[in-house]
Coordinates of C-alpha atoms in Angstrom, one line a residue:
M26 CA 137.6 123.3 -19.8
L27 CA 135.8 127.2 -20.5
K28 CA 133.8 126.1 -17.6
K29 CA 136.8 125.7 -15.3
I30 CA 138.4 128.9 -16.2
L31 CA 134.9 130.8 -15.6
D32 CA 134.7 129.6 -12.6
F33 CA 138.1 130.1 -11.2
D34 CA 137.2 133.7 -12.2
E35 CA 133.6 133.9 -10.4
R36 CA 135.5 132.4 -7.6
F37 CA 138.8 134.9 -7.6
S38 CA 136.7 138.0 -8.0
R39 CA 134.2 136.6 -5.4
Y40 CA 137.5 136.7 -3.3
L41 CA 139.1 140.2 -4.2
Y42 CA 135.9 141.5 -3.8
S43 CA 134.8 140.2 -0.4
H44 CA 138.0 141.5 0.6
R45 CA 138.9 144.8 0.0
F46 CA 140.8 147.5 1.8
S47 CA 139.7 150.9 3.8
A48 CA 137.7 153.0 1.9
K49 CA 140.7 155.8 2.0
T50 CA 143.0 153.0 -0.4
D51 CA 140.2 152.3 -2.7
K52 CA 140.0 156.2 -3.2
W53 CA 144.0 156.3 -4.0
L54 CA 144.0 153.2 -6.0
R55 CA 141.1 154.3 -8.1
L56 CA 142.9 157.4 -8.5
Y57 CA 146.0 155.3 -9.8
T58 CA 143.8 153.5 -12.2
R59 CA 143.1 156.6 -13.9
L60 CA 146.1 156.9 -14.6
G61 CA 145.4 153.9 -17.1
D62 CA 143.0 156.0 -18.4
G63 CA 145.5 157.5 -20.7
Y64 CA 146.9 160.7 -18.0
V65 CA 150.1 159.0 -17.5
W66 CA 151.6 158.8 -21.3
A67 CA 151.1 162.6 -21.1
L68 CA 153.5 162.8 -18.2
I69 CA 156.4 159.6 -20.0
I70 CA 155.9 161.9 -23.3
I71 CA 157.2 165.5 -21.3
L72 CA 159.4 163.2 -19.5
I73 CA 160.7 161.7 -22.7
L74 CA 161.4 165.1 -24.1
V75 CA 163.2 166.5 -21.0
F76 CA 165.4 163.9 -20.8
H77 CA 165.9 162.5 -24.1
G78 CA 165.1 164.9 -26.2
P79 CA 162.7 165.6 -29.8
M80 CA 164.1 163.2 -32.1
I81 CA 164.1 160.6 -29.2
L82 CA 160.1 161.4 -29.2
A83 CA 159.4 161.3 -32.2
E84 CA 160.6 157.8 -32.8
V85 CA 158.9 156.8 -30.0
L86 CA 155.5 157.9 -30.8
A87 CA 156.3 157.0 -35.0
M88 CA 157.0 153.2 -33.3
V89 CA 154.4 153.2 -30.7
F90 CA 151.3 154.8 -33.7
P91 CA 151.1 151.3 -35.1
S92 CA 151.1 149.0 -32.4
L93 CA 148.7 151.1 -31.0
V94 CA 146.6 150.0 -34.4
A95 CA 146.9 147.1 -34.0
S96 CA 146.0 146.7 -30.4
L97 CA 142.2 148.8 -30.9
A98 CA 141.9 146.2 -34.0
L99 CA 142.2 143.5 -31.5
Y100 CA 140.8 144.9 -28.4
W101 CA 137.1 146.3 -30.6
T102 CA 136.8 143.0 -32.7
L103 CA 137.4 140.6 -29.1
K104 CA 134.9 143.0 -27.1
L105 CA 132.0 142.8 -30.2
S106 CA 132.8 139.3 -30.5
T107 CA 133.0 138.3 -27.3
K108 CA 130.5 140.4 -25.7
R109 CA 131.2 138.8 -22.1
P110 CA 129.3 140.1 -19.5
R111 CA 131.1 142.3 -16.7
P112 CA 131.4 141.2 -13.3
F113 CA 129.1 143.8 -11.9
V114 CA 126.9 142.1 -14.4
A115 CA 126.8 138.8 -14.0
I116 CA 127.1 138.9 -10.3
P117 CA 124.3 141.1 -8.9
E118 CA 125.6 141.5 -5.5
F119 CA 128.7 143.4 -7.0
K120 CA 128.8 147.0 -7.7
A121 CA 131.6 148.6 -9.5
L122 CA 133.8 151.2 -7.6
V123 CA 134.8 152.7 -11.0
P124 CA 132.9 153.3 -13.9
P125 CA 133.7 150.7 -17.1
L126 CA 135.1 152.5 -20.4
D127 CA 132.9 150.6 -22.1
K128 CA 130.0 148.0 -22.0
Y129 CA 132.2 144.6 -22.5
S130 CA 134.5 142.6 -20.6
F131 CA 137.1 140.6 -22.7
P132 CA 139.8 141.8 -23.5
S133 CA 141.5 144.4 -20.7
G134 CA 142.1 147.4 -22.8
H135 CA 144.0 149.5 -19.9
T136 CA 146.3 145.9 -20.0
M137 CA 145.8 145.6 -23.9
N138 CA 146.6 149.1 -24.8
N139 CA 148.6 150.3 -22.3
L140 CA 151.2 147.6 -22.6
A141 CA 151.4 147.6 -26.4
I142 CA 152.4 151.2 -25.7
A143 CA 154.2 151.1 -22.5
T144 CA 156.6 148.1 -24.8
T145 CA 157.2 150.7 -27.3
V146 CA 158.5 152.6 -25.0
L147 CA 160.3 150.6 -23.1
L148 CA 162.2 149.4 -26.1
T149 CA 162.9 152.7 -27.1
V150 CA 164.1 154.1 -24.0
P151 CA 165.4 151.4 -21.8
A152 CA 166.0 153.0 -18.8
A153 CA 161.7 153.0 -18.6
G154 CA 162.7 149.6 -17.5
A155 CA 160.4 147.2 -15.0
V156 CA 157.9 150.5 -14.5
M157 CA 157.0 150.3 -17.9
I158 CA 155.3 146.4 -18.3
A159 CA 154.4 147.0 -14.1
L160 CA 152.3 149.8 -14.7
P161 CA 149.5 148.0 -17.2
L162 CA 149.6 145.3 -14.9
T163 CA 148.8 146.9 -11.8
W164 CA 145.8 149.1 -13.8
G165 CA 144.6 145.6 -14.7
F166 CA 144.7 143.7 -11.6
L167 CA 143.1 146.8 -10.0
R168 CA 140.5 146.6 -12.7
V169 CA 139.7 143.4 -11.6
Y170 CA 139.8 144.3 -7.8
F171 CA 137.0 147.1 -8.5
G172 CA 134.6 144.4 -10.4
V173 CA 134.8 145.7 -13.9
H174 CA 137.2 142.5 -15.2
W175 CA 137.7 139.4 -14.9
L176 CA 141.4 137.8 -14.1
T177 CA 141.5 136.4 -17.8
D178 CA 140.7 139.9 -19.0
V179 CA 143.6 141.0 -17.6
I180 CA 145.4 137.7 -18.4
G181 CA 144.1 138.1 -21.9
G182 CA 144.8 141.4 -22.1
F183 CA 148.4 141.2 -21.4
I184 CA 149.0 138.4 -23.7
L185 CA 147.1 140.7 -26.6
G186 CA 149.1 143.7 -25.8
V187 CA 152.4 141.5 -26.7
A188 CA 150.8 140.4 -29.7
S189 CA 150.2 144.3 -30.6
F190 CA 153.4 145.6 -30.3
A191 CA 155.0 142.6 -31.3
I192 CA 152.8 143.2 -34.8
G193 CA 153.3 146.9 -34.3
H194 CA 156.7 146.3 -34.2
L195 CA 157.4 144.4 -37.6
V196 CA 154.9 147.0 -39.2
W197 CA 157.3 149.6 -37.9
V198 CA 160.6 147.9 -38.8
F199 CA 159.4 146.5 -42.5
A200 CA 157.1 149.3 -43.8
L201 CA 157.1 152.6 -41.4
S202 CA 160.7 152.7 -40.6
P203 CA 162.4 152.8 -44.2
L204 CA 160.0 156.0 -45.2
V205 CA 161.0 157.5 -42.3
S206 CA 164.9 156.6 -41.6
G207 CA 166.5 159.9 -42.8
Y208 CA 164.2 161.8 -40.3
F209 CA 165.3 160.1 -37.6
Q210 CA 169.4 160.3 -37.9
G211 CA 169.4 164.1 -37.7

């Protein structure tokens, strides 16, 4: 079963690698992908502050923190235990079209960490809608397109991002929220 999954990953990556967009489009996609490095969250913080005020922003940040801690703990544990090589390492003719953030491939941190944050923001600011979920998924898929992740890295990152959100949300609801509940009611 694992061999079939790995073979599918390689076939899918080879297909994407052989069906590139134009250099100009790739340039714009690289710029968009860089937003997944964390830059977009600064803009979202400003938007929440402007449209929802400092109390909602403080609540969002307090709720995001345990999800992000859970995500980073799972991320590094899996990265260092699986040590899965990236596509551009495993397939000699591949070239990474964006710089990887670290040495190993599984799971996709862009998908996992950003989805853990995005799901928390979505819960607190429902008007953010599908954009909050679409951003991490498109960033993850583009990491496959650019040769630094396998498709299963992104799928795993999605599942683990949702799990990180769930863990963080439970920590928020049962441990942190009771400690700070008076603060967010003003």
